[in-house]
GROMACS .gro file of C-alpha atoms in nm:
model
  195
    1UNK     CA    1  -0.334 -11.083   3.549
    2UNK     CA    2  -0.071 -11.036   3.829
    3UNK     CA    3   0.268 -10.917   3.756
    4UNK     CA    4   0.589 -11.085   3.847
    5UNK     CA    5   0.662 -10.950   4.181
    6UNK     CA    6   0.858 -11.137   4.405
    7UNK     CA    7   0.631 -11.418   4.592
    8UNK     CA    8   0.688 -11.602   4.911
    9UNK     CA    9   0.897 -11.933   4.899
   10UNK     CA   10   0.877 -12.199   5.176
   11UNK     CA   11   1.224 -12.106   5.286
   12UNK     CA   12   1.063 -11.765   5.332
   13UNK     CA   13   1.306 -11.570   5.046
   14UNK     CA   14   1.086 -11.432   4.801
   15UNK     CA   15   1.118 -11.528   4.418
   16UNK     CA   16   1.116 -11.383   4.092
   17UNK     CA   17   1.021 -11.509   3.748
   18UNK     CA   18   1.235 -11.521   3.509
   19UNK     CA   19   1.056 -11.554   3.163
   20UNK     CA   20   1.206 -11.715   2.842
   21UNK     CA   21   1.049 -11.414   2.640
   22UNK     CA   22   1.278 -11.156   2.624
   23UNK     CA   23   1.298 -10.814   2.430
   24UNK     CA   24   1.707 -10.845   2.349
   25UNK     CA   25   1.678 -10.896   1.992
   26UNK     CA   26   1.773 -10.527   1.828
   27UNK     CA   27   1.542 -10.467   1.537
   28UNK     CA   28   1.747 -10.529   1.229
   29UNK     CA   29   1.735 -10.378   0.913
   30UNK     CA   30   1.563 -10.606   0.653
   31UNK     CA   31   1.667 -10.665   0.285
   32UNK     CA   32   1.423 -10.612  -0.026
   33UNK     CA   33   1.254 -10.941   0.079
   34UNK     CA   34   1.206 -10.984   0.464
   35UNK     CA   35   0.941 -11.264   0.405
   36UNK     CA   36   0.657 -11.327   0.547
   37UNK     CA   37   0.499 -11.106   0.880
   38UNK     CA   38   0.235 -11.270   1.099
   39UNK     CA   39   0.014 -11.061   1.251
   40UNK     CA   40   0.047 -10.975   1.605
   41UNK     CA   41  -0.050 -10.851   1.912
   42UNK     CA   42   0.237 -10.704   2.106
   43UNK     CA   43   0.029 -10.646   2.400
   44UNK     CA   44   0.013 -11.014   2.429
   45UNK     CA   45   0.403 -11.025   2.376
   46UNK     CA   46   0.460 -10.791   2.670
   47UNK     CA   47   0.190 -10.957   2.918
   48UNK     CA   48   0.359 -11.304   2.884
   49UNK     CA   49   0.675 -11.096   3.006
   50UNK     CA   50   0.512 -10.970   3.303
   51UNK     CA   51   0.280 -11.279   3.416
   52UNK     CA   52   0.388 -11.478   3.705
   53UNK     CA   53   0.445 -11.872   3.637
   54UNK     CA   54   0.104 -11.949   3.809
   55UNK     CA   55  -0.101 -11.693   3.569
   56UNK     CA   56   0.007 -11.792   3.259
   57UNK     CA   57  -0.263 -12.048   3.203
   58UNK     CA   58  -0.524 -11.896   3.239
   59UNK     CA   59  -0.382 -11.591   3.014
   60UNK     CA   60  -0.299 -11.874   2.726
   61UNK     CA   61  -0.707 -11.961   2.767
   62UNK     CA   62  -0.768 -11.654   2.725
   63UNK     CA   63  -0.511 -11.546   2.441
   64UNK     CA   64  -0.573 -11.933   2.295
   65UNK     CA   65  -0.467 -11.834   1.930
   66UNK     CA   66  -0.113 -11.721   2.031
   67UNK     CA   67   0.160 -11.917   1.896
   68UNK     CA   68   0.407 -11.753   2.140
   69UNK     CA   69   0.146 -11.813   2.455
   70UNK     CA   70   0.140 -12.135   2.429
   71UNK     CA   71   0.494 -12.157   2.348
   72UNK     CA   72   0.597 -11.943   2.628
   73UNK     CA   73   0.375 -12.273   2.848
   74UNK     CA   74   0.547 -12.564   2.689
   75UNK     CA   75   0.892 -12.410   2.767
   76UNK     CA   76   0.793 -12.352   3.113
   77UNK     CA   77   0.671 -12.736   3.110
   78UNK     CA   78   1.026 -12.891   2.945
   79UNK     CA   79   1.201 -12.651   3.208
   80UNK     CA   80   1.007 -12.865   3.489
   81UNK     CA   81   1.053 -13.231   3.284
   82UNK     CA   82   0.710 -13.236   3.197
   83UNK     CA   83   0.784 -13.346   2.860
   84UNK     CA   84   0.474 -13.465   2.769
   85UNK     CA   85   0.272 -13.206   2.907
   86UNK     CA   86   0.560 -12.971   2.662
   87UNK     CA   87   0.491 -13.172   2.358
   88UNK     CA   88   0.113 -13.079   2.418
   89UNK     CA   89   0.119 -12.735   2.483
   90UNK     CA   90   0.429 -12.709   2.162
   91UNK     CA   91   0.199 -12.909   1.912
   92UNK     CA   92  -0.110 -12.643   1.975
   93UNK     CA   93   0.179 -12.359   1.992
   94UNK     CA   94   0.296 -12.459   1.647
   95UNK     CA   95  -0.031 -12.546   1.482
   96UNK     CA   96  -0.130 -12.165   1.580
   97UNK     CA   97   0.190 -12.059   1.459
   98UNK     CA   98   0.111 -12.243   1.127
   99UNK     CA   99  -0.199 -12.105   1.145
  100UNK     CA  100  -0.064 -11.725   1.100
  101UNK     CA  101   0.150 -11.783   0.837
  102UNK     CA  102  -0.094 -11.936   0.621
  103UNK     CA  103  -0.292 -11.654   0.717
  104UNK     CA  104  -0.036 -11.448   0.589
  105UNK     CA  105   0.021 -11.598   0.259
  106UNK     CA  106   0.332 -11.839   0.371
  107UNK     CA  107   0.393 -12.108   0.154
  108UNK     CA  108   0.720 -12.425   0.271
  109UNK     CA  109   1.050 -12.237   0.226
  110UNK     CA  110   0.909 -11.902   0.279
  111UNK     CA  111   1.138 -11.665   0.454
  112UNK     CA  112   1.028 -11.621   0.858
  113UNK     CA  113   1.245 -11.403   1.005
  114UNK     CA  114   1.346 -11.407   1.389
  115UNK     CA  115   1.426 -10.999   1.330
  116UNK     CA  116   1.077 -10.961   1.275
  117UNK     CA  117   0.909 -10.955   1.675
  118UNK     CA  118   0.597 -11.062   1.483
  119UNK     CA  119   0.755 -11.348   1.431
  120UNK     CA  120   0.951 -11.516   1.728
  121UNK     CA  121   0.605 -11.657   1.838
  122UNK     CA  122   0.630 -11.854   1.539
  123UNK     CA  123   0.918 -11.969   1.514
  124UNK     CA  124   0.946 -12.030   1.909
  125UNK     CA  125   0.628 -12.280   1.902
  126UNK     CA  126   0.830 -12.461   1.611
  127UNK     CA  127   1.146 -12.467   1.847
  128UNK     CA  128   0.983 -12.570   2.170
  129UNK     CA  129   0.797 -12.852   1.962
  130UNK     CA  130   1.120 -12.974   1.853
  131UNK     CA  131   1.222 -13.007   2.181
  132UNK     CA  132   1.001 -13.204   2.334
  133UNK     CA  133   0.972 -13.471   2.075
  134UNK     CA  134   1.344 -13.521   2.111
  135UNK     CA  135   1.316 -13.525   2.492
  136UNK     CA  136   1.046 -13.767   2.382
  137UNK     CA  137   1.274 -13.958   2.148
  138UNK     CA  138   1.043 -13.864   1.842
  139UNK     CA  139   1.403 -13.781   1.664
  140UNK     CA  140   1.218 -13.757   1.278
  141UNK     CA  141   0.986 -13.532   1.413
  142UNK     CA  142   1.213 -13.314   1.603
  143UNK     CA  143   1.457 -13.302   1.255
  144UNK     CA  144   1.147 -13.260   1.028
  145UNK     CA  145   1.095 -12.928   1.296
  146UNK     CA  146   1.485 -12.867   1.279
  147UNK     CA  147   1.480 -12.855   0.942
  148UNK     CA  148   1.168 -12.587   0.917
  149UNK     CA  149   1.309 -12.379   1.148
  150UNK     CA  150   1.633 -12.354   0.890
  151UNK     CA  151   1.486 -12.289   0.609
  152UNK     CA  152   1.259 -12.019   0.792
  153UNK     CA  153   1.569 -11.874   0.954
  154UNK     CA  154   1.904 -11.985   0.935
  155UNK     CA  155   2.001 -11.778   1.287
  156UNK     CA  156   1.672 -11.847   1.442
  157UNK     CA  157   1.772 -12.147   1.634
  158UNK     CA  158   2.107 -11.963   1.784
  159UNK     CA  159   1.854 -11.691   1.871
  160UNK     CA  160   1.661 -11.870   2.037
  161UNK     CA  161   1.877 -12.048   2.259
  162UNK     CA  162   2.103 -11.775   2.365
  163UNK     CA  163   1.783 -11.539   2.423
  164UNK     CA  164   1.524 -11.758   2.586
  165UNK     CA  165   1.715 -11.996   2.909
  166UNK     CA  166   1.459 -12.192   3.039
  167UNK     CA  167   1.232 -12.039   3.280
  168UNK     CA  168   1.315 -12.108   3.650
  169UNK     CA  169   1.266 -11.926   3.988
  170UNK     CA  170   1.554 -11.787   4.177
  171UNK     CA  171   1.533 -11.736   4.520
  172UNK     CA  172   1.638 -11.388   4.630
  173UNK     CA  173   1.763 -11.377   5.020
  174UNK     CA  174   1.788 -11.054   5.173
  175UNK     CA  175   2.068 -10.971   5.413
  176UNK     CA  176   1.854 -10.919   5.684
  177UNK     CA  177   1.732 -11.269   5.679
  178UNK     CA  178   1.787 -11.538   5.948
  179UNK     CA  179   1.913 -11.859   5.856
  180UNK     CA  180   1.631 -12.119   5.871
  181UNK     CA  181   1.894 -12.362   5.970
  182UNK     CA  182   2.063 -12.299   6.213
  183UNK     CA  183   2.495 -12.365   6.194
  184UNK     CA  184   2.676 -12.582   6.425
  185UNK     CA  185   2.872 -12.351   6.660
  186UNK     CA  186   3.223 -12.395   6.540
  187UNK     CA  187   3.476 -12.356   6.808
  188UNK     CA  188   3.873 -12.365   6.842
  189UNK     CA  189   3.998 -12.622   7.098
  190UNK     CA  190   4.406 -12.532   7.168
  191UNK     CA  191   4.562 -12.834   7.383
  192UNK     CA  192   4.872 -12.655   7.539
  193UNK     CA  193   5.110 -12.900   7.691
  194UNK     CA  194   5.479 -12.832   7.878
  195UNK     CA  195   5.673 -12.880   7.534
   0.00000   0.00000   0.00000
């Protein structure tokens, strides 16, 4: 596992990674009945932080019952219009993420809240799988989703979408670099005449 330091671009400006899992949710207090918890392994949470683009993979493989893993993949696929490739990687991402909250006693219309970091795996799988079966045109399915993540969370889609941008690469220039292409030479022509 390699962190996300900045890696050599063909233009020869290094990039960085910018991952859709972010920590900007403040914990929240919770009512008498914060719902259902999933367990969780926030050491996977903060590795899918740190991995670079090309690692992740391999880490999913090797993490292959995290909901947010292979969430965190199929967001990384919609951001590069591989929608079916997305749909893929969200179907597994939110069969896992059923998976854990059957495990933890959910039952449809249980309470799944975002507030909970436990939980955003969850509820992220459900999100990205929405996604990409309306990129796909699968419009039922991506309601039938729509509709699971409201009842689980009425704020949960919001949060997601104003927390997690899709993931991209920026390319950071220093100042010191040259130009790989190289300007026309500008220059000023004055014609002076007797006027």
């Amino acid at each position: 596992m390699r962190p996300a330091t900045p890696v050599g671009r063909p233009n020869g400006g290094p990039t960085i990674r910018l991952s859709v899992t972010g920590n900007d949710t403040p914990l929240e207090e919770h009512d008498s009945t914060p719902g259902i918890v999933v367990d969780d392994d926030p050491a996977v949470r903060e590795a899918i932080g740190l991995l670079a683009r090309e690692d992740l993979p391999a880490y999913v493989v090797a993490h292959d019952s995290s909901p947010l893993a292979w969430a965190e993949l199929a967001d990384i696929a919609l951001s590069e219009q591989r929608t079916l490739e997305a749909y893929g990687f969200a179907t597994v991402a939110h069969r896992r993420g059923i998976d854990a909250l059957t495990a933890a006693g959910w039952s449809a219309g249980d309470t799944v809240s975002w507030s909970t970091p436990a939980n955003r795996g969850v509820l992220r799988a459900a999100h990205a799988l929405a996604r990409a079966a309306s990129a796909l045109g699968l419009m039922d399915e991506a309601a039938t989703l729509a509709d699971f993540l409201e009842q689980s969370d009425p704020d949960a889609e919001a949060r997601i979408d104003s927390e997690h941008t899709p993931t991209q690469l920026i390319a950071v220039i220093p100042p010191s670099a040259r130009p790989t292409v190289v300007a026309p030479v500008t220059e000023a022509y004055v014609i002076r005449g007797e006027d």
